């Protein structure tokens, strides 16, 4: 196999390790005396619902919401679709449906809650008196600001009727078994889809501070609501969470380990740099380039032939008019520019959900000749990087990786192959 083929297969290995049908069966509880209801939200929600159906022999019903185009064929659980990352009316209606489904349940009933990345936008239910478009505009501003996922979720939780433990509280006293696929650095359960089944201590003052920190324009009704703090998040010790159990069933580290094992089987020394790497995508690219140079020149901290692996969630702070391209393409273009055509180095950076930002690609691949290939076609890598237009560069050199929705989501996957 060529280096790029090896990297593509490593990405496929990482995605396969996080597929719901592999992970869910071991975490399903025993059937209850009463009814079993499935609810959920996220990019993997439909695939997770299908996996539950395949492994569950008793009666089953429910409803989940996923991103447009991320549906899966189910028989007993209804699948709704809505917008991501900016919420829309379908997501709001889906959140209403899900809350209405669990609220009447009793102590003999079981709720299987399926949570994955993207659930924050898909399970949007703003407080009474705050319109959906107001919330969507705040979301857009936060996305452009470079705010990390923790800060974004602190705001979302305090402007929601479904996150911050509220979904589990609505289901009380039913037993709630929540199965989560992590797309957040550090696998903090409170941060996955804004923690609809997890207690939290985030306050409205935290949300106000974050909005001020990123210079977000806050409408008067939002400011008034946060200052009044009429509906705080559910605290971790709240009795309404006493019947809820949360299980992390798939995480970035598991996928990186699967890729490392495959790399070793092919004769490459693997080194996992970290599963929770954050920061500006272009700066993370520069840091990775520095590690590559250390490997090439000094065989430290590992000697070629080797493959460096990392995961996490970088950010892109947009300044001025921006081109096309998500954080993985921006990371990869930054890496290529910093390496300046370094021989015997190839790399891939992709989002495990199959969508890098708002375009149709999962990410891209690069090799030692990619900058010269771009120049030959009239693409100046440095200028496109400055304009946040990495998609155009990789599209121009036919280096995009397009998979379509993978129906799972354990965040970014990066692999750098260094030959001997």
mmCIF file of C-alpha atoms in Angstrom:
data_model
loop_
_atom_site.group_PDB
_atom_site.id
_atom_site.type_symbol
_atom_site.label_atom_id
_atom_site.label_comp_id
_atom_site.label_asym_id
_atom_site.label_seq_id
_atom_site.Cartn_x
_atom_site.Cartn_y
_atom_site.Cartn_z
ATOM 1 C CA UNK A 1 0.000 0.000 0.000
ATOM 2 C CA UNK A 2 1.065 3.589 -0.583
ATOM 3 C CA UNK A 3 1.459 5.884 2.446
ATOM 4 C CA UNK A 4 -1.813 7.659 1.658
ATOM 5 C CA UNK A 5 -3.630 4.322 1.381
ATOM 6 C CA UNK A 6 -2.227 3.301 4.766
ATOM 7 C CA UNK A 7 -3.427 6.555 6.328
ATOM 8 C CA UNK A 8 -6.894 6.187 4.808
ATOM 9 C CA UNK A 9 -7.195 2.668 6.202
ATOM 10 C CA UNK A 10 -6.068 3.847 9.623
ATOM 11 C CA UNK A 11 -8.864 6.426 9.570
ATOM 12 C CA UNK A 12 -11.352 3.707 8.612
ATOM 13 C CA UNK A 13 -10.035 1.566 11.481
ATOM 14 C CA UNK A 14 -10.531 4.420 13.950
ATOM 15 C CA UNK A 15 -14.094 5.001 12.749
ATOM 16 C CA UNK A 16 -14.963 1.300 12.834
ATOM 17 C CA UNK A 17 -13.793 1.043 16.457
ATOM 18 C CA UNK A 18 -16.468 3.580 17.475
ATOM 19 C CA UNK A 19 -19.427 2.148 15.561
ATOM 20 C CA UNK A 20 -22.550 1.806 17.745
ATOM 21 C CA UNK A 21 -23.296 -1.805 16.736
ATOM 22 C CA UNK A 22 -19.904 -2.791 18.172
ATOM 23 C CA UNK A 23 -20.212 -0.816 21.380
ATOM 24 C CA UNK A 24 -23.851 -0.823 22.500
ATOM 25 C CA UNK A 25 -24.814 -4.478 23.215
ATOM 26 C CA UNK A 26 -22.487 -4.841 26.225
ATOM 27 C CA UNK A 27 -24.077 -1.853 27.982
ATOM 28 C CA UNK A 28 -27.773 -2.649 27.631
ATOM 29 C CA UNK A 29 -29.625 -3.297 30.910
ATOM 30 C CA UNK A 30 -32.162 -6.013 31.671
ATOM 31 C CA UNK A 31 -35.746 -5.377 30.527
ATOM 32 C CA UNK A 32 -37.912 -3.544 33.088
ATOM 33 C CA UNK A 33 -41.314 -4.442 34.527
ATOM 34 C CA UNK A 34 -42.862 -1.595 32.593
ATOM 35 C CA UNK A 35 -42.199 -0.213 29.131
ATOM 36 C CA UNK A 36 -38.858 0.495 27.459
ATOM 37 C CA UNK A 37 -38.510 3.818 25.676
ATOM 38 C CA UNK A 38 -35.557 4.937 23.543
ATOM 39 C CA UNK A 39 -34.740 8.635 23.151
ATOM 40 C CA UNK A 40 -31.593 10.351 21.997
ATOM 41 C CA UNK A 41 -29.831 13.108 20.123
ATOM 42 C CA UNK A 42 -26.625 13.441 18.141
ATOM 43 C CA UNK A 43 -24.951 12.591 14.869
ATOM 44 C CA UNK A 44 -24.881 8.911 15.908
ATOM 45 C CA UNK A 45 -28.411 8.806 17.358
ATOM 46 C CA UNK A 46 -30.034 6.940 14.476
ATOM 47 C CA UNK A 47 -27.251 4.348 14.204
ATOM 48 C CA UNK A 48 -27.327 3.911 17.975
ATOM 49 C CA UNK A 49 -31.096 3.381 17.896
ATOM 50 C CA UNK A 50 -30.676 0.771 15.184
ATOM 51 C CA UNK A 51 -28.034 -1.007 17.268
ATOM 52 C CA UNK A 52 -30.377 -1.063 20.282
ATOM 53 C CA UNK A 53 -33.174 -2.495 18.152
ATOM 54 C CA UNK A 54 -30.909 -5.263 16.873
ATOM 55 C CA UNK A 55 -29.797 -6.236 20.397
ATOM 56 C CA UNK A 56 -33.139 -5.815 22.247
ATOM 57 C CA UNK A 57 -35.647 -8.654 22.113
ATOM 58 C CA UNK A 58 -38.520 -7.138 24.127
ATOM 59 C CA UNK A 59 -41.032 -4.380 23.358
ATOM 60 C CA UNK A 60 -39.473 -1.086 22.362
ATOM 61 C CA UNK A 61 -40.561 2.367 21.214
ATOM 62 C CA UNK A 62 -39.191 5.886 21.154
ATOM 63 C CA UNK A 63 -37.849 8.791 19.154
ATOM 64 C CA UNK A 64 -34.356 10.179 18.423
ATOM 65 C CA UNK A 65 -33.075 13.181 16.492
ATOM 66 C CA UNK A 66 -29.985 13.291 14.297
ATOM 67 C CA UNK A 67 -28.386 15.607 11.774
ATOM 68 C CA UNK A 68 -29.814 15.851 8.261
ATOM 69 C CA UNK A 69 -28.401 13.004 6.192
ATOM 70 C CA UNK A 70 -27.324 10.957 9.233
ATOM 71 C CA UNK A 71 -30.415 8.766 9.467
ATOM 72 C CA UNK A 72 -30.489 4.988 9.663
ATOM 73 C CA UNK A 73 -33.233 2.476 8.974
ATOM 74 C CA UNK A 74 -35.088 1.576 12.156
ATOM 75 C CA UNK A 75 -38.254 -0.418 12.837
ATOM 76 C CA UNK A 76 -39.465 0.594 16.300
ATOM 77 C CA UNK A 77 -37.719 3.873 17.084
ATOM 78 C CA UNK A 78 -38.707 6.942 15.090
ATOM 79 C CA UNK A 79 -35.812 8.940 13.621
ATOM 80 C CA UNK A 80 -36.189 12.699 13.180
ATOM 81 C CA UNK A 81 -33.657 14.933 11.432
ATOM 82 C CA UNK A 82 -32.666 18.525 12.161
ATOM 83 C CA UNK A 83 -29.925 21.087 11.515
ATOM 84 C CA UNK A 84 -26.393 21.142 12.897
ATOM 85 C CA UNK A 85 -24.359 23.073 14.023
ATOM 86 C CA UNK A 86 -26.893 25.936 13.969
ATOM 87 C CA UNK A 87 -30.243 24.718 15.367
ATOM 88 C CA UNK A 88 -33.512 24.958 13.451
ATOM 89 C CA UNK A 89 -37.256 24.534 14.068
ATOM 90 C CA UNK A 90 -37.102 20.780 13.431
ATOM 91 C CA UNK A 91 -34.587 20.366 16.247
ATOM 92 C CA UNK A 92 -36.759 22.385 18.588
ATOM 93 C CA UNK A 93 -39.818 20.284 17.693
ATOM 94 C CA UNK A 94 -37.788 17.096 18.186
ATOM 95 C CA UNK A 95 -36.678 18.244 21.649
ATOM 96 C CA UNK A 96 -40.320 18.910 22.565
ATOM 97 C CA UNK A 97 -41.245 15.399 21.365
ATOM 98 C CA UNK A 98 -38.457 13.766 23.341
ATOM 99 C CA UNK A 99 -39.324 15.561 26.576
ATOM 100 C CA UNK A 100 -43.010 14.744 26.103
ATOM 101 C CA UNK A 101 -42.088 11.080 25.575
ATOM 102 C CA UNK A 102 -40.235 10.641 28.872
ATOM 103 C CA UNK A 103 -42.206 12.958 31.182
ATOM 104 C CA UNK A 104 -45.195 10.611 31.832
ATOM 105 C CA UNK A 105 -43.049 7.548 32.646
ATOM 106 C CA UNK A 106 -43.076 5.879 36.050
ATOM 107 C CA UNK A 107 -40.731 3.983 38.342
ATOM 108 C CA UNK A 108 -41.260 0.641 36.546
ATOM 109 C CA UNK A 109 -40.266 2.068 33.157
ATOM 110 C CA UNK A 110 -36.872 2.229 31.467
ATOM 111 C CA UNK A 111 -35.449 5.004 29.311
ATOM 112 C CA UNK A 112 -32.474 4.124 27.103
ATOM 113 C CA UNK A 113 -30.969 7.498 26.244
ATOM 114 C CA UNK A 114 -28.574 7.646 23.283
ATOM 115 C CA UNK A 115 -26.261 10.669 23.315
ATOM 116 C CA UNK A 116 -23.498 11.627 20.894
ATOM 117 C CA UNK A 117 -21.739 14.683 19.535
ATOM 118 C CA UNK A 118 -23.959 17.237 17.853
ATOM 119 C CA UNK A 119 -26.744 16.732 20.373
ATOM 120 C CA UNK A 120 -26.383 20.266 21.735
ATOM 121 C CA UNK A 121 -27.723 21.804 18.522
ATOM 122 C CA UNK A 122 -30.107 18.960 17.697
ATOM 123 C CA UNK A 123 -31.792 18.972 21.121
ATOM 124 C CA UNK A 124 -32.218 22.737 21.284
ATOM 125 C CA UNK A 125 -35.178 23.913 23.342
ATOM 126 C CA UNK A 126 -34.870 27.577 24.331
ATOM 127 C CA UNK A 127 -36.555 29.015 27.423
ATOM 128 C CA UNK A 128 -40.025 30.498 27.057
ATOM 129 C CA UNK A 129 -39.710 34.047 25.766
ATOM 130 C CA UNK A 130 -36.489 33.476 23.805
ATOM 131 C CA UNK A 131 -36.919 32.741 20.115
ATOM 132 C CA UNK A 132 -35.088 30.014 18.239
ATOM 133 C CA UNK A 133 -33.491 32.488 15.837
ATOM 134 C CA UNK A 134 -32.032 34.420 18.779
ATOM 135 C CA UNK A 135 -30.456 31.223 20.077
ATOM 136 C CA UNK A 136 -29.244 30.273 16.588
ATOM 137 C CA UNK A 137 -27.562 33.666 16.175
ATOM 138 C CA UNK A 138 -25.744 33.264 19.500
ATOM 139 C CA UNK A 139 -24.602 29.830 18.322
ATOM 140 C CA UNK A 140 -23.242 31.274 15.070
ATOM 141 C CA UNK A 141 -21.333 33.971 16.930
ATOM 142 C CA UNK A 142 -19.805 31.456 19.335
ATOM 143 C CA UNK A 143 -18.776 29.175 16.454
ATOM 144 C CA UNK A 144 -16.965 32.046 14.723
ATOM 145 C CA UNK A 145 -15.382 33.303 17.948
ATOM 146 C CA UNK A 146 -13.125 30.286 18.477
ATOM 147 C CA UNK A 147 -14.804 29.434 21.794
ATOM 148 C CA UNK A 148 -13.936 25.949 23.015
ATOM 149 C CA UNK A 149 -16.615 23.310 23.528
ATOM 150 C CA UNK A 150 -16.694 23.788 27.303
ATOM 151 C CA UNK A 151 -17.480 27.489 27.041
ATOM 152 C CA UNK A 152 -20.051 26.942 24.301
ATOM 153 C CA UNK A 153 -21.847 24.325 26.351
ATOM 154 C CA UNK A 154 -21.922 26.485 29.471
ATOM 155 C CA UNK A 155 -23.911 29.043 27.486
ATOM 156 C CA UNK A 156 -26.131 26.436 25.830
ATOM 157 C CA UNK A 157 -27.019 24.741 29.125
ATOM 158 C CA UNK A 158 -28.195 27.974 30.677
ATOM 159 C CA UNK A 159 -30.387 28.746 27.675
ATOM 160 C CA UNK A 160 -32.076 25.355 27.426
ATOM 161 C CA UNK A 161 -34.981 23.328 28.758
ATOM 162 C CA UNK A 162 -33.403 19.998 27.764
ATOM 163 C CA UNK A 163 -29.658 20.017 28.570
ATOM 164 C CA UNK A 164 -27.690 20.271 31.803
ATOM 165 C CA UNK A 165 -29.406 17.212 33.324
ATOM 166 C CA UNK A 166 -32.909 18.382 32.459
ATOM 167 C CA UNK A 167 -33.784 15.432 30.201
ATOM 168 C CA UNK A 168 -33.004 12.919 32.954
ATOM 169 C CA UNK A 169 -34.897 15.042 35.471
ATOM 170 C CA UNK A 170 -37.942 15.054 33.195
ATOM 171 C CA UNK A 171 -37.873 11.230 33.054
ATOM 172 C CA UNK A 172 -37.719 10.789 36.839
ATOM 173 C CA UNK A 173 -38.711 8.445 38.523
ATOM 174 C CA UNK A 174 -38.140 6.139 35.540
ATOM 175 C CA UNK A 175 -34.812 4.311 35.334
ATOM 176 C CA UNK A 176 -32.568 6.081 32.819
ATOM 177 C CA UNK A 177 -29.610 4.307 31.238
ATOM 178 C CA UNK A 178 -27.693 6.808 29.145
ATOM 179 C CA UNK A 179 -25.187 5.539 26.565
ATOM 180 C CA UNK A 180 -22.749 8.187 25.385
ATOM 181 C CA UNK A 181 -20.263 8.426 22.522
ATOM 182 C CA UNK A 182 -17.677 11.086 23.352
ATOM 183 C CA UNK A 183 -16.675 13.793 20.914
ATOM 184 C CA UNK A 184 -15.091 16.069 23.517
ATOM 185 C CA UNK A 185 -11.481 16.324 24.729
ATOM 186 C CA UNK A 186 -11.141 14.577 28.065
ATOM 187 C CA UNK A 187 -14.471 12.725 27.679
ATOM 188 C CA UNK A 188 -16.257 14.974 30.182
ATOM 189 C CA UNK A 189 -19.810 13.572 30.274
ATOM 190 C CA UNK A 190 -21.160 17.023 31.116
ATOM 191 C CA UNK A 191 -19.858 18.338 27.799
ATOM 192 C CA UNK A 192 -21.136 15.618 25.445
ATOM 193 C CA UNK A 193 -24.222 17.135 23.777
ATOM 194 C CA UNK A 194 -24.363 19.597 26.715
ATOM 195 C CA UNK A 195 -25.073 16.785 29.182
ATOM 196 C CA UNK A 196 -28.844 16.198 28.962
ATOM 197 C CA UNK A 197 -28.588 13.357 31.500
ATOM 198 C CA UNK A 198 -25.668 14.675 33.580
ATOM 199 C CA UNK A 199 -25.796 17.123 36.482
ATOM 200 C CA UNK A 200 -23.788 20.308 36.230
ATOM 201 C CA UNK A 201 -22.730 23.318 38.278
ATOM 202 C CA UNK A 202 -22.599 25.816 35.403
ATOM 203 C CA UNK A 203 -24.341 29.063 36.354
ATOM 204 C CA UNK A 204 -25.935 31.880 34.431
ATOM 205 C CA UNK A 205 -23.089 34.077 35.669
ATOM 206 C CA UNK A 206 -20.679 31.690 33.946
ATOM 207 C CA UNK A 207 -22.674 32.071 30.738
ATOM 208 C CA UNK A 208 -22.677 35.872 31.001
ATOM 209 C CA UNK A 209 -18.920 35.903 31.596
ATOM 210 C CA UNK A 210 -18.295 33.680 28.556
ATOM 211 C CA UNK A 211 -20.472 35.820 26.286
ATOM 212 C CA UNK A 212 -18.525 38.878 27.432
ATOM 213 C CA UNK A 213 -15.188 37.074 27.066
ATOM 214 C CA UNK A 214 -15.802 36.387 23.370
ATOM 215 C CA UNK A 215 -17.441 39.767 22.723
ATOM 216 C CA UNK A 216 -20.762 38.183 21.752
ATOM 217 C CA UNK A 217 -23.667 40.508 20.968
ATOM 218 C CA UNK A 218 -26.379 39.524 23.479
ATOM 219 C CA UNK A 219 -30.050 40.436 22.839
ATOM 220 C CA UNK A 220 -31.891 42.156 25.719
ATOM 221 C CA UNK A 221 -34.241 39.214 26.376
ATOM 222 C CA UNK A 222 -31.293 36.822 26.747
ATOM 223 C CA UNK A 223 -29.481 39.201 29.062
ATOM 224 C CA UNK A 224 -32.593 39.622 31.204
ATOM 225 C CA UNK A 225 -33.177 35.864 31.374
ATOM 226 C CA UNK A 226 -29.609 35.061 32.415
ATOM 227 C CA UNK A 227 -29.588 37.798 35.038
ATOM 228 C CA UNK A 228 -32.852 36.481 36.520
ATOM 229 C CA UNK A 229 -31.632 32.831 36.483
ATOM 230 C CA UNK A 230 -35.189 31.394 36.581
ATOM 231 C CA UNK A 231 -34.287 27.790 35.663
ATOM 232 C CA UNK A 232 -30.802 26.710 36.831
ATOM 233 C CA UNK A 233 -29.158 23.536 35.556
ATOM 234 C CA UNK A 234 -29.758 20.337 37.525
ATOM 235 C CA UNK A 235 -27.112 19.938 40.228
ATOM 236 C CA UNK A 236 -25.178 16.615 40.341
ATOM 237 C CA UNK A 237 -26.737 15.636 43.694
ATOM 238 C CA UNK A 238 -30.329 16.346 42.648
ATOM 239 C CA UNK A 239 -32.718 13.521 43.592
ATOM 240 C CA UNK A 240 -34.138 13.515 40.062
ATOM 241 C CA UNK A 241 -30.796 12.154 38.831
ATOM 242 C CA UNK A 242 -30.729 9.302 41.371
ATOM 243 C CA UNK A 243 -32.293 6.845 38.896
ATOM 244 C CA UNK A 244 -29.925 7.749 36.051
ATOM 245 C CA UNK A 245 -26.782 5.815 35.078
ATOM 246 C CA UNK A 246 -24.385 7.158 32.441
ATOM 247 C CA UNK A 247 -22.081 4.863 30.434
ATOM 248 C CA UNK A 248 -19.319 6.104 28.127
ATOM 249 C CA UNK A 249 -19.404 3.465 25.378
ATOM 250 C CA UNK A 250 -16.957 4.930 22.835
ATOM 251 C CA UNK A 251 -14.250 7.585 23.053
ATOM 252 C CA UNK A 252 -11.365 9.032 20.994
ATOM 253 C CA UNK A 253 -8.707 7.052 22.899
ATOM 254 C CA UNK A 254 -10.247 3.715 21.904
ATOM 255 C CA UNK A 255 -10.141 4.679 18.235
ATOM 256 C CA UNK A 256 -6.542 5.878 18.468
ATOM 257 C CA UNK A 257 -5.526 2.607 20.132
ATOM 258 C CA UNK A 258 -7.242 0.625 17.357
ATOM 259 C CA UNK A 259 -5.339 2.637 14.735
ATOM 260 C CA UNK A 260 -2.069 2.203 16.655
ATOM 261 C CA UNK A 261 -2.526 -1.572 16.739
ATOM 262 C CA UNK A 262 -3.152 -1.617 12.995
ATOM 263 C CA UNK A 263 -0.095 0.556 12.308
ATOM 264 C CA UNK A 264 2.079 -1.778 14.374
ATOM 265 C CA UNK A 265 0.765 -4.775 12.452
ATOM 266 C CA UNK A 266 1.960 -3.079 9.253
ATOM 267 C CA UNK A 267 5.474 -2.530 10.637
ATOM 268 C CA UNK A 268 5.224 1.080 11.808
ATOM 269 C CA UNK A 269 5.978 2.130 15.387
ATOM 270 C CA UNK A 270 2.897 3.977 16.644
ATOM 271 C CA UNK A 271 3.023 6.889 19.060
ATOM 272 C CA UNK A 272 -0.187 8.409 20.434
ATOM 273 C CA UNK A 273 0.548 12.066 21.143
ATOM 274 C CA UNK A 274 -2.782 12.632 22.875
ATOM 275 C CA UNK A 275 -6.516 12.103 22.506
ATOM 276 C CA UNK A 276 -7.557 15.486 23.914
ATOM 277 C CA UNK A 277 -5.485 18.031 21.977
ATOM 278 C CA UNK A 278 -7.118 21.454 21.717
ATOM 279 C CA UNK A 279 -6.136 24.883 20.454
ATOM 280 C CA UNK A 280 -6.185 26.854 17.229
ATOM 281 C CA UNK A 281 -5.989 24.396 14.331
ATOM 282 C CA UNK A 282 -3.124 26.194 12.597
ATOM 283 C CA UNK A 283 -1.099 26.401 15.819
ATOM 284 C CA UNK A 284 -1.656 22.703 16.521
ATOM 285 C CA UNK A 285 -0.408 22.043 12.982
ATOM 286 C CA UNK A 286 2.798 23.978 13.688
ATOM 287 C CA UNK A 287 3.374 22.047 16.937
ATOM 288 C CA UNK A 288 2.895 18.717 15.148
ATOM 289 C CA UNK A 289 5.373 19.854 12.488
ATOM 290 C CA UNK A 290 7.926 20.508 15.206
ATOM 291 C CA UNK A 291 7.494 16.979 16.547
ATOM 292 C CA UNK A 292 7.923 15.593 13.030
ATOM 293 C CA UNK A 293 11.178 17.499 12.599
ATOM 294 C CA UNK A 294 12.468 16.083 15.893
ATOM 295 C CA UNK A 295 11.652 12.567 14.716
ATOM 296 C CA UNK A 296 13.305 13.092 11.318
ATOM 297 C CA UNK A 297 16.481 14.753 12.619
ATOM 298 C CA UNK A 298 17.045 13.033 15.958
ATOM 299 C CA UNK A 299 14.790 9.953 15.991
ATOM 300 C CA UNK A 300 13.087 11.353 19.104
ATOM 301 C CA UNK A 301 10.742 10.568 20.784
ATOM 302 C CA UNK A 302 10.447 7.691 18.302
ATOM 303 C CA UNK A 303 12.424 6.499 15.286
ATOM 304 C CA UNK A 304 11.073 6.058 11.744
ATOM 305 C CA UNK A 305 9.327 4.200 10.268
ATOM 306 C CA UNK A 306 6.608 5.407 12.579
ATOM 307 C CA UNK A 307 3.124 6.877 12.715
ATOM 308 C CA UNK A 308 2.197 9.726 15.059
ATOM 309 C CA UNK A 309 -1.460 9.679 16.133
ATOM 310 C CA UNK A 310 -3.548 12.328 17.845
ATOM 311 C CA UNK A 311 -7.136 13.321 18.479
ATOM 312 C CA UNK A 312 -9.148 16.021 20.179
ATOM 313 C CA UNK A 313 -10.952 19.092 18.931
ATOM 314 C CA UNK A 314 -9.171 22.129 17.590
ATOM 315 C CA UNK A 315 -10.864 25.434 16.859
ATOM 316 C CA UNK A 316 -10.739 28.003 14.078
ATOM 317 C CA UNK A 317 -11.133 31.653 15.004
ATOM 318 C CA UNK A 318 -12.460 33.360 11.902
ATOM 319 C CA UNK A 319 -11.262 36.903 11.263
ATOM 320 C CA UNK A 320 -12.836 38.827 8.407
ATOM 321 C CA UNK A 321 -14.294 37.083 5.388
ATOM 322 C CA UNK A 322 -13.529 33.378 5.382
ATOM 323 C CA UNK A 323 -13.224 30.791 2.669
ATOM 324 C CA UNK A 324 -14.228 27.145 2.933
ATOM 325 C CA UNK A 325 -12.724 24.509 5.149
ATOM 326 C CA UNK A 326 -13.073 22.964 8.579
ATOM 327 C CA UNK A 327 -10.599 22.594 11.415
ATOM 328 C CA UNK A 328 -9.042 19.375 10.078
ATOM 329 C CA UNK A 329 -8.202 20.849 6.685
ATOM 330 C CA UNK A 330 -6.868 23.992 8.366
ATOM 331 C CA UNK A 331 -4.662 21.871 10.645
ATOM 332 C CA UNK A 332 -3.359 19.867 7.694
ATOM 333 C CA UNK A 333 -2.605 22.892 5.531
ATOM 334 C CA UNK A 334 -0.783 24.515 8.454
ATOM 335 C CA UNK A 335 1.214 21.310 8.927
ATOM 336 C CA UNK A 336 2.126 21.227 5.234
ATOM 337 C CA UNK A 337 3.245 24.869 5.215
ATOM 338 C CA UNK A 338 5.359 24.347 8.338
ATOM 339 C CA UNK A 339 7.003 21.178 6.969
ATOM 340 C CA UNK A 340 7.969 22.932 3.694
ATOM 341 C CA UNK A 341 7.977 19.749 1.630
ATOM 342 C CA UNK A 342 9.790 17.559 4.166
ATOM 343 C CA UNK A 343 10.645 14.256 2.471
ATOM 344 C CA UNK A 344 9.057 10.965 3.504
ATOM 345 C CA UNK A 345 6.259 12.540 5.534
ATOM 346 C CA UNK A 346 2.571 11.999 4.811
ATOM 347 C CA UNK A 347 -0.435 12.932 6.933
ATOM 348 C CA UNK A 348 -4.207 12.713 7.240
ATOM 349 C CA UNK A 349 -6.625 14.783 9.317
ATOM 350 C CA UNK A 350 -10.321 13.940 9.331
ATOM 351 C CA UNK A 351 -13.393 14.303 11.517
ATOM 352 C CA UNK A 352 -14.649 10.859 12.520
ATOM 353 C CA UNK A 353 -18.251 11.895 11.830
ATOM 354 C CA UNK A 354 -17.374 12.311 8.150
ATOM 355 C CA UNK A 355 -18.002 16.064 8.021
ATOM 356 C CA UNK A 356 -15.188 18.581 8.520
ATOM 357 C CA UNK A 357 -16.950 21.837 9.300
ATOM 358 C CA UNK A 358 -19.742 22.719 6.908
ATOM 359 C CA UNK A 359 -18.455 21.138 3.700
ATOM 360 C CA UNK A 360 -18.986 17.650 2.287
ATOM 361 C CA UNK A 361 -15.569 16.218 3.148
ATOM 362 C CA UNK A 362 -14.267 14.460 6.248
ATOM 363 C CA UNK A 363 -10.838 16.060 5.887
ATOM 364 C CA UNK A 364 -7.821 15.644 3.631
ATOM 365 C CA UNK A 365 -4.476 13.893 3.089
ATOM 366 C CA UNK A 366 -1.066 15.335 2.216
ATOM 367 C CA UNK A 367 2.388 14.206 1.191
ATOM 368 C CA UNK A 368 5.815 15.795 0.668
ATOM 369 C CA UNK A 369 4.938 17.144 -2.798
ATOM 370 C CA UNK A 370 1.612 18.741 -1.980
ATOM 371 C CA UNK A 371 2.851 22.345 -1.772
ATOM 372 C CA UNK A 372 4.557 22.109 -5.166
ATOM 373 C CA UNK A 373 1.475 20.437 -6.627
ATOM 374 C CA UNK A 374 -0.587 23.347 -5.359
ATOM 375 C CA UNK A 375 1.793 25.920 -6.837
ATOM 376 C CA UNK A 376 1.676 24.155 -10.206
ATOM 377 C CA UNK A 377 -2.111 24.569 -10.181
ATOM 378 C CA UNK A 378 -2.034 28.172 -9.023
ATOM 379 C CA UNK A 379 -2.909 27.594 -5.359
ATOM 380 C CA UNK A 380 -0.797 29.491 -2.838
ATOM 381 C CA UNK A 381 -0.964 27.539 0.414
ATOM 382 C CA UNK A 382 0.074 30.404 2.709
ATOM 383 C CA UNK A 383 -2.506 32.820 1.323
ATOM 384 C CA UNK A 384 -5.306 30.261 1.453
ATOM 385 C CA UNK A 385 -4.372 29.338 5.035
ATOM 386 C CA UNK A 386 -4.554 33.000 6.074
ATOM 387 C CA UNK A 387 -7.997 33.243 4.444
ATOM 388 C CA UNK A 388 -9.281 30.078 6.196
ATOM 389 C CA UNK A 389 -9.742 28.557 2.730
ATOM 390 C CA UNK A 390 -8.018 25.211 3.190
ATOM 391 C CA UNK A 391 -10.837 23.352 1.424
ATOM 392 C CA UNK A 392 -10.055 25.134 -1.839
ATOM 393 C CA UNK A 393 -6.399 24.133 -1.621
ATOM 394 C CA UNK A 394 -7.024 20.430 -1.012
ATOM 395 C CA UNK A 395 -9.839 20.351 -3.536
ATOM 396 C CA UNK A 396 -7.474 21.896 -6.082
ATOM 397 C CA UNK A 397 -4.882 19.146 -5.605
ATOM 398 C CA UNK A 398 -7.478 16.335 -5.377
ATOM 399 C CA UNK A 399 -6.533 15.522 -1.777
ATOM 400 C CA UNK A 400 -9.902 15.763 -0.024
ATOM 401 C CA UNK A 401 -11.165 12.729 1.894
ATOM 402 C CA UNK A 402 -14.894 12.250 1.348
ATOM 403 C CA UNK A 403 -16.703 9.486 3.221
ATOM 404 C CA UNK A 404 -20.205 10.798 3.786
ATOM 405 C CA UNK A 405 -21.728 10.512 7.281
ATOM 406 C CA UNK A 406 -20.011 7.723 9.241
ATOM 407 C CA UNK A 407 -22.866 7.554 11.841
ATOM 408 C CA UNK A 408 -20.438 7.818 14.739
ATOM 409 C CA UNK A 409 -18.440 10.698 16.205
ATOM 410 C CA UNK A 410 -15.339 10.518 18.407
ATOM 411 C CA UNK A 411 -13.908 13.810 17.228
ATOM 412 C CA UNK A 412 -10.849 14.494 15.092
ATOM 413 C CA UNK A 413 -8.396 11.852 13.889
ATOM 414 C CA UNK A 414 -4.879 12.823 12.850
ATOM 415 C CA UNK A 415 -2.098 10.516 11.689
ATOM 416 C CA UNK A 416 1.377 11.428 10.414
ATOM 417 C CA UNK A 417 3.391 8.718 8.674
ATOM 418 C CA UNK A 418 7.196 9.136 8.681
ATOM 419 C CA UNK A 419 9.093 6.636 6.563
ATOM 420 C CA UNK A 420 12.619 5.453 7.280
#
